[in-house]
């Protein structure tokens, strides 16, 4: 059996893994990255990202205004319902301002602040070229700095004795190999692409889920660690779940399959009934609850319906909307009960109060005496043509993971560190804030790399 040796071995090939590898290499130790995907699919879910959430005290070249630690944390508490480890969350927030300078030192580039319906110009820095460009930059830096990257490298076993990692096995291009290191960093993602594990957590409903990201995140290393005694964090049913276009592929549709028109119209299930407040809050603070909401509907499907007044006020969808000249025609096009859809929209239109519509703020357009209400952006749906989109739960990543401390040490072991999705459940117990996953991956990737290098030197 071939043997791979290195001071530090990083399992995974996304943002957190490369941040760990580059940081460890800065300290002078040898680093090997085991990426289970082939080169053309390297980068995990990070290649589908486009931004990261950053604290800042004043405007920068990539962010507008200011976004304080306390506001950032308050936003996190609001979306998680308080299910977060405050010490680790505040660590991520406080370290986030230092991330961009470090990223730029390895060639990362950012766009100027964005405006419009995304509401993120003040909070999130966008990568020029998106996540794939960022990952290509990191891989080029890894090659330049002497980091060994092995593709098609799926870890199949870990040998841990007395709480210490000693060696592991990997299928390398289909052939077994052994790897040894002084320190192991796991940044191998969640289990969202393991359909059997999803079904264990969610039941038969999971069969209708679509996986937005990489098909390679099957949770194999997570399962190994938990079986070997790592402390567990998180609920297997909690995940970053977005309502995406129901016509998206089963895997790897990416961020372009997300639908941002939801707050501008109504959403109904297959019985043509509304089931949640579409205008509860700004979209970046609520978009990640809609996958779970759709998952709770019959057959895990729903439909977003808008009229012509809001066309052009949201990011264009990758699939064209389904048009109709009447509500009855829309019902036929979406295979919904026509009478019920017409009644639902009539009831909504009667409840919509006049106001000053502004999709860029929390405006005063709302409903009265309607259940569920619509708190903002409630306009009558009365201007044909009408447009509809089918919605399915799109799973980005799962929150079940391993517990870590502020040094990214996996609790239960002495020389294993973790970063990225595999430990994000320490900070995100439920819900999501746009861009937070990349921030966690960057901050804890750098911490894991730094601590792994120190441990290897010892």
PDB file of N, CA, C and O in Angstrom, residues 243-247 259 261-262 265-275 278 290 294 297-306 322 330-337 341 345 381 387-392:
ATOM      1  N   UNK A 243     -35.192  27.648  -0.495  1.00  0.00           N
ATOM      2  CA  UNK A 243     -36.180  27.314  -1.522  1.00  0.00           C
ATOM      3  C   UNK A 243     -35.556  27.617  -2.883  1.00  0.00           C
ATOM      4  O   UNK A 243     -35.254  28.774  -3.194  1.00  0.00           O
ATOM      5  N   UNK A 244     -35.357  26.581  -3.685  1.00  0.00           N
ATOM      6  CA  UNK A 244     -34.737  26.759  -4.995  1.00  0.00           C
ATOM      7  C   UNK A 244     -35.717  26.341  -6.088  1.00  0.00           C
ATOM      8  O   UNK A 244     -36.766  25.755  -5.830  1.00  0.00           O
ATOM      9  N   UNK A 245     -35.367  26.645  -7.299  1.00  0.00           N
ATOM     10  CA  UNK A 245     -36.236  26.297  -8.419  1.00  0.00           C
ATOM     11  C   UNK A 245     -36.403  24.780  -8.484  1.00  0.00           C
ATOM     12  O   UNK A 245     -35.421  24.030  -8.492  1.00  0.00           O
ATOM     13  N   UNK A 246     -37.657  24.338  -8.515  1.00  0.00           N
ATOM     14  CA  UNK A 246     -37.938  22.914  -8.521  1.00  0.00           C
ATOM     15  C   UNK A 246     -37.463  22.201  -9.758  1.00  0.00           C
ATOM     16  O   UNK A 246     -37.463  20.960  -9.806  1.00  0.00           O
ATOM     17  N   UNK A 247     -37.008  22.952 -10.777  1.00  0.00           N
ATOM     18  CA  UNK A 247     -36.481  22.348 -11.998  1.00  0.00           C
ATOM     19  C   UNK A 247     -34.970  22.167 -11.957  1.00  0.00           C
ATOM     20  O   UNK A 247     -34.368  21.742 -12.950  1.00  0.00           O
ATOM     21  N   UNK A 259     -34.121  31.287  -5.774  1.00  0.00           N
ATOM     22  CA  UNK A 259     -35.110  32.236  -6.270  1.00  0.00           C
ATOM     23  C   UNK A 259     -35.261  33.378  -5.270  1.00  0.00           C
ATOM     24  O   UNK A 259     -35.631  33.157  -4.118  1.00  0.00           O
ATOM     25  N   UNK A 261     -37.316  36.020  -5.724  1.00  0.00           N
ATOM     26  CA  UNK A 261     -38.578  36.729  -5.913  1.00  0.00           C
ATOM     27  C   UNK A 261     -39.565  36.468  -4.787  1.00  0.00           C
ATOM     28  O   UNK A 261     -40.620  37.117  -4.727  1.00  0.00           O
ATOM     29  N   UNK A 262     -39.248  35.544  -3.881  1.00  0.00           N
ATOM     30  CA  UNK A 262     -40.198  35.132  -2.841  1.00  0.00           C
ATOM     31  C   UNK A 262     -40.784  36.306  -2.064  1.00  0.00           C
ATOM     32  O   UNK A 262     -42.002  36.362  -1.860  1.00  0.00           O
ATOM     33  N   UNK A 265     -43.907  38.482  -3.859  1.00  0.00           N
ATOM     34  CA  UNK A 265     -45.206  37.944  -4.235  1.00  0.00           C
ATOM     35  C   UNK A 265     -45.775  37.120  -3.100  1.00  0.00           C
ATOM     36  O   UNK A 265     -45.615  37.452  -1.927  1.00  0.00           O
ATOM     37  N   UNK A 266     -46.460  36.025  -3.461  1.00  0.00           N
ATOM     38  CA  UNK A 266     -46.938  35.088  -2.451  1.00  0.00           C
ATOM     39  C   UNK A 266     -46.397  33.702  -2.779  1.00  0.00           C
ATOM     40  O   UNK A 266     -46.003  33.420  -3.915  1.00  0.00           O
ATOM     41  N   UNK A 267     -46.372  32.850  -1.755  1.00  0.00           N
ATOM     42  CA  UNK A 267     -45.970  31.458  -1.934  1.00  0.00           C
ATOM     43  C   UNK A 267     -47.105  30.576  -1.451  1.00  0.00           C
ATOM     44  O   UNK A 267     -47.620  30.763  -0.342  1.00  0.00           O
ATOM     45  N   UNK A 268     -47.496  29.610  -2.290  1.00  0.00           N
ATOM     46  CA  UNK A 268     -48.568  28.681  -1.933  1.00  0.00           C
ATOM     47  C   UNK A 268     -48.063  27.245  -2.061  1.00  0.00           C
ATOM     48  O   UNK A 268     -47.110  26.976  -2.789  1.00  0.00           O
ATOM     49  N   UNK A 269     -48.719  26.343  -1.336  1.00  0.00           N
ATOM     50  CA  UNK A 269     -48.398  24.925  -1.484  1.00  0.00           C
ATOM     51  C   UNK A 269     -49.256  24.312  -2.583  1.00  0.00           C
ATOM     52  O   UNK A 269     -49.986  25.025  -3.290  1.00  0.00           O
ATOM     53  N   UNK A 270     -49.212  22.991  -2.726  1.00  0.00           N
ATOM     54  CA  UNK A 270     -49.936  22.373  -3.832  1.00  0.00           C
ATOM     55  C   UNK A 270     -51.453  22.406  -3.633  1.00  0.00           C
ATOM     56  O   UNK A 270     -52.210  22.108  -4.558  1.00  0.00           O
ATOM     57  N   UNK A 271     -51.889  22.795  -2.442  1.00  0.00           N
ATOM     58  CA  UNK A 271     -53.314  23.010  -2.207  1.00  0.00           C
ATOM     59  C   UNK A 271     -53.703  24.469  -2.431  1.00  0.00           C
ATOM     60  O   UNK A 271     -54.828  24.873  -2.098  1.00  0.00           O
ATOM     61  N   UNK A 272     -52.770  25.263  -2.977  1.00  0.00           N
ATOM     62  CA  UNK A 272     -52.981  26.687  -3.273  1.00  0.00           C
ATOM     63  C   UNK A 272     -53.211  27.508  -2.015  1.00  0.00           C
ATOM     64  O   UNK A 272     -53.893  28.538  -2.046  1.00  0.00           O
ATOM     65  N   UNK A 273     -52.598  27.098  -0.904  1.00  0.00           N
ATOM     66  CA  UNK A 273     -52.715  27.823   0.361  1.00  0.00           C
ATOM     67  C   UNK A 273     -51.379  28.450   0.742  1.00  0.00           C
ATOM     68  O   UNK A 273     -50.338  27.810   0.644  1.00  0.00           O
ATOM     69  N   UNK A 274     -51.416  29.723   1.177  1.00  0.00           N
ATOM     70  CA  UNK A 274     -50.219  30.333   1.745  1.00  0.00           C
ATOM     71  C   UNK A 274     -49.931  29.684   3.098  1.00  0.00           C
ATOM     72  O   UNK A 274     -50.846  29.232   3.797  1.00  0.00           O
ATOM     73  N   UNK A 275     -48.652  29.674   3.486  1.00  0.00           N
ATOM     74  CA  UNK A 275     -48.299  29.006   4.732  1.00  0.00           C
ATOM     75  C   UNK A 275     -47.271  29.764   5.559  1.00  0.00           C
ATOM     76  O   UNK A 275     -46.897  29.317   6.647  1.00  0.00           O
ATOM     77  N   UNK A 278     -44.246  35.957   3.702  1.00  0.00           N
ATOM     78  CA  UNK A 278     -43.193  36.116   2.699  1.00  0.00           C
ATOM     79  C   UNK A 278     -42.366  37.380   2.914  1.00  0.00           C
ATOM     80  O   UNK A 278     -41.252  37.491   2.382  1.00  0.00           O
ATOM     81  N   UNK A 290     -36.573  29.184   4.114  1.00  0.00           N
ATOM     82  CA  UNK A 290     -37.618  28.767   3.191  1.00  0.00           C
ATOM     83  C   UNK A 290     -37.464  27.335   2.693  1.00  0.00           C
ATOM     84  O   UNK A 290     -38.458  26.695   2.324  1.00  0.00           O
ATOM     85  N   UNK A 294     -40.672  24.827   2.903  1.00  0.00           N
ATOM     86  CA  UNK A 294     -41.169  24.039   1.769  1.00  0.00           C
ATOM     87  C   UNK A 294     -41.096  22.548   2.085  1.00  0.00           C
ATOM     88  O   UNK A 294     -41.990  21.776   1.711  1.00  0.00           O
ATOM     89  N   UNK A 297     -44.195  21.107   3.602  1.00  0.00           N
ATOM     90  CA  UNK A 297     -45.436  21.113   2.841  1.00  0.00           C
ATOM     91  C   UNK A 297     -45.682  19.758   2.174  1.00  0.00           C
ATOM     92  O   UNK A 297     -44.745  18.969   2.000  1.00  0.00           O
ATOM     93  N   UNK A 298     -46.924  19.475   1.782  1.00  0.00           N
ATOM     94  CA  UNK A 298     -47.204  18.192   1.117  1.00  0.00           C
ATOM     95  C   UNK A 298     -46.323  17.996  -0.115  1.00  0.00           C
ATOM     96  O   UNK A 298     -46.174  18.900  -0.945  1.00  0.00           O
ATOM     97  N   UNK A 299     -45.722  16.813  -0.187  1.00  0.00           N
ATOM     98  CA  UNK A 299     -44.841  16.443  -1.308  1.00  0.00           C
ATOM     99  C   UNK A 299     -43.648  17.373  -1.470  1.00  0.00           C
ATOM    100  O   UNK A 299     -42.984  17.387  -2.501  1.00  0.00           O
ATOM    101  N   UNK A 300     -43.379  18.189  -0.445  1.00  0.00           N
ATOM    102  CA  UNK A 300     -42.199  19.044  -0.409  1.00  0.00           C
ATOM    103  C   UNK A 300     -42.093  19.931  -1.653  1.00  0.00           C
ATOM    104  O   UNK A 300     -41.033  20.075  -2.265  1.00  0.00           O
ATOM    105  N   UNK A 301     -43.205  20.549  -2.011  1.00  0.00           N
ATOM    106  CA  UNK A 301     -43.198  21.456  -3.154  1.00  0.00           C
ATOM    107  C   UNK A 301     -44.077  22.663  -2.843  1.00  0.00           C
ATOM    108  O   UNK A 301     -45.049  22.565  -2.080  1.00  0.00           O
ATOM    109  N   UNK A 302     -43.708  23.805  -3.397  1.00  0.00           N
ATOM    110  CA  UNK A 302     -44.488  25.032  -3.268  1.00  0.00           C
ATOM    111  C   UNK A 302     -44.302  25.849  -4.540  1.00  0.00           C
ATOM    112  O   UNK A 302     -43.526  25.468  -5.436  1.00  0.00           O
ATOM    113  N   UNK A 303     -44.996  26.992  -4.615  1.00  0.00           N
ATOM    114  CA  UNK A 303     -44.963  27.801  -5.831  1.00  0.00           C
ATOM    115  C   UNK A 303     -44.932  29.277  -5.449  1.00  0.00           C
ATOM    116  O   UNK A 303     -45.740  29.745  -4.643  1.00  0.00           O
ATOM    117  N   UNK A 304     -43.984  30.004  -6.026  1.00  0.00           N
ATOM    118  CA  UNK A 304     -43.903  31.456  -5.860  1.00  0.00           C
ATOM    119  C   UNK A 304     -44.639  32.104  -7.024  1.00  0.00           C
ATOM    120  O   UNK A 304     -44.366  31.783  -8.193  1.00  0.00           O
ATOM    121  N   UNK A 305     -45.561  33.011  -6.708  1.00  0.00           N
ATOM    122  CA  UNK A 305     -46.369  33.669  -7.734  1.00  0.00           C
ATOM    123  C   UNK A 305     -46.217  35.183  -7.596  1.00  0.00           C
ATOM    124  O   UNK A 305     -46.386  35.741  -6.505  1.00  0.00           O
ATOM    125  N   UNK A 306     -45.886  35.833  -8.691  1.00  0.00           N
ATOM    126  CA  UNK A 306     -45.722  37.281  -8.726  1.00  0.00           C
ATOM    127  C   UNK A 306     -46.522  37.834  -9.912  1.00  0.00           C
ATOM    128  O   UNK A 306     -46.996  37.074 -10.758  1.00  0.00           O
ATOM    129  N   UNK A 322     -42.816  30.692 -15.318  1.00  0.00           N
ATOM    130  CA  UNK A 322     -43.948  30.146 -16.066  1.00  0.00           C
ATOM    131  C   UNK A 322     -45.005  31.246 -16.164  1.00  0.00           C
ATOM    132  O   UNK A 322     -45.522  31.699 -15.137  1.00  0.00           O
ATOM    133  N   UNK A 330     -52.716  30.586 -14.555  1.00  0.00           N
ATOM    134  CA  UNK A 330     -51.567  30.240 -13.713  1.00  0.00           C
ATOM    135  C   UNK A 330     -51.825  28.938 -12.971  1.00  0.00           C
ATOM    136  O   UNK A 330     -50.952  28.075 -12.857  1.00  0.00           O
ATOM    137  N   UNK A 331     -53.037  28.778 -12.443  1.00  0.00           N
ATOM    138  CA  UNK A 331     -53.381  27.538 -11.754  1.00  0.00           C
ATOM    139  C   UNK A 331     -53.219  26.342 -12.679  1.00  0.00           C
ATOM    140  O   UNK A 331     -52.670  25.303 -12.285  1.00  0.00           O
ATOM    141  N   UNK A 332     -53.677  26.476 -13.924  1.00  0.00           N
ATOM    142  CA  UNK A 332     -53.543  25.376 -14.881  1.00  0.00           C
ATOM    143  C   UNK A 332     -52.077  25.098 -15.184  1.00  0.00           C
ATOM    144  O   UNK A 332     -51.652  23.932 -15.265  1.00  0.00           O
ATOM    145  N   UNK A 333     -51.283  26.161 -15.351  1.00  0.00           N
ATOM    146  CA  UNK A 333     -49.867  25.983 -15.689  1.00  0.00           C
ATOM    147  C   UNK A 333     -49.093  25.309 -14.572  1.00  0.00           C
ATOM    148  O   UNK A 333     -48.144  24.556 -14.822  1.00  0.00           O
ATOM    149  N   UNK A 334     -49.491  25.576 -13.315  1.00  0.00           N
ATOM    150  CA  UNK A 334     -48.786  25.008 -12.167  1.00  0.00           C
ATOM    151  C   UNK A 334     -49.485  23.767 -11.608  1.00  0.00           C
ATOM    152  O   UNK A 334     -49.028  23.209 -10.605  1.00  0.00           O
ATOM    153  N   UNK A 335     -50.570  23.362 -12.244  1.00  0.00           N
ATOM    154  CA  UNK A 335     -51.340  22.196 -11.797  1.00  0.00           C
ATOM    155  C   UNK A 335     -51.857  22.382 -10.377  1.00  0.00           C
ATOM    156  O   UNK A 335     -51.794  21.478  -9.537  1.00  0.00           O
ATOM    157  N   UNK A 336     -52.424  23.572 -10.119  1.00  0.00           N
ATOM    158  CA  UNK A 336     -53.004  23.901  -8.827  1.00  0.00           C
ATOM    159  C   UNK A 336     -54.525  23.987  -8.967  1.00  0.00           C
ATOM    160  O   UNK A 336     -55.035  24.273 -10.058  1.00  0.00           O
ATOM    161  N   UNK A 337     -55.271  23.776  -7.886  1.00  0.00           N
ATOM    162  CA  UNK A 337     -56.726  23.915  -7.955  1.00  0.00           C
ATOM    163  C   UNK A 337     -57.104  25.368  -8.233  1.00  0.00           C
ATOM    164  O   UNK A 337     -56.822  26.263  -7.426  1.00  0.00           O
ATOM    165  N   UNK A 341     -56.855  28.723  -5.756  1.00  0.00           N
ATOM    166  CA  UNK A 341     -55.827  29.738  -5.993  1.00  0.00           C
ATOM    167  C   UNK A 341     -56.473  31.108  -6.178  1.00  0.00           C
ATOM    168  O   UNK A 341     -55.980  32.112  -5.636  1.00  0.00           O
ATOM    169  N   UNK A 345     -55.717  34.342  -3.676  1.00  0.00           N
ATOM    170  CA  UNK A 345     -55.209  35.622  -4.160  1.00  0.00           C
ATOM    171  C   UNK A 345     -56.226  36.733  -3.915  1.00  0.00           C
ATOM    172  O   UNK A 345     -55.848  37.863  -3.549  1.00  0.00           O
ATOM    173  N   UNK A 381     -51.774  41.385  -6.141  1.00  0.00           N
ATOM    174  CA  UNK A 381     -51.349  40.617  -7.316  1.00  0.00           C
ATOM    175  C   UNK A 381     -52.468  40.759  -8.336  1.00  0.00           C
ATOM    176  O   UNK A 381     -53.452  40.006  -8.331  1.00  0.00           O
ATOM    177  N   UNK A 387     -46.586  35.399 -13.157  1.00  0.00           N
ATOM    178  CA  UNK A 387     -45.461  34.475 -13.321  1.00  0.00           C
ATOM    179  C   UNK A 387     -45.372  33.552 -12.110  1.00  0.00           C
ATOM    180  O   UNK A 387     -45.598  33.988 -10.974  1.00  0.00           O
ATOM    181  N   UNK A 388     -45.028  32.302 -12.366  1.00  0.00           N
ATOM    182  CA  UNK A 388     -44.900  31.323 -11.296  1.00  0.00           C
ATOM    183  C   UNK A 388     -43.598  30.552 -11.388  1.00  0.00           C
ATOM    184  O   UNK A 388     -43.051  30.343 -12.482  1.00  0.00           O
ATOM    185  N   UNK A 389     -43.102  30.149 -10.225  1.00  0.00           N
ATOM    186  CA  UNK A 389     -41.903  29.313 -10.129  1.00  0.00           C
ATOM    187  C   UNK A 389     -42.193  28.146  -9.183  1.00  0.00           C
ATOM    188  O   UNK A 389     -42.686  28.372  -8.068  1.00  0.00           O
ATOM    189  N   UNK A 390     -41.863  26.927  -9.558  1.00  0.00           N
ATOM    190  CA  UNK A 390     -41.947  25.821  -8.601  1.00  0.00           C
ATOM    191  C   UNK A 390     -40.777  25.883  -7.625  1.00  0.00           C
ATOM    192  O   UNK A 390     -39.656  26.252  -8.004  1.00  0.00           O
ATOM    193  N   UNK A 391     -41.020  25.553  -6.369  1.00  0.00           N
ATOM    194  CA  UNK A 391     -39.993  25.599  -5.319  1.00  0.00           C
ATOM    195  C   UNK A 391     -39.800  24.214  -4.709  1.00  0.00           C
ATOM    196  O   UNK A 391     -40.777  23.506  -4.426  1.00  0.00           O
ATOM    197  N   UNK A 392     -38.555  23.854  -4.485  1.00  0.00           N
ATOM    198  CA  UNK A 392     -38.195  22.644  -3.754  1.00  0.00           C
ATOM    199  C   UNK A 392     -37.178  23.010  -2.673  1.00  0.00           C
ATOM    200  O   UNK A 392     -36.474  24.019  -2.792  1.00  0.00           O
TER     201      UNK A 392
END
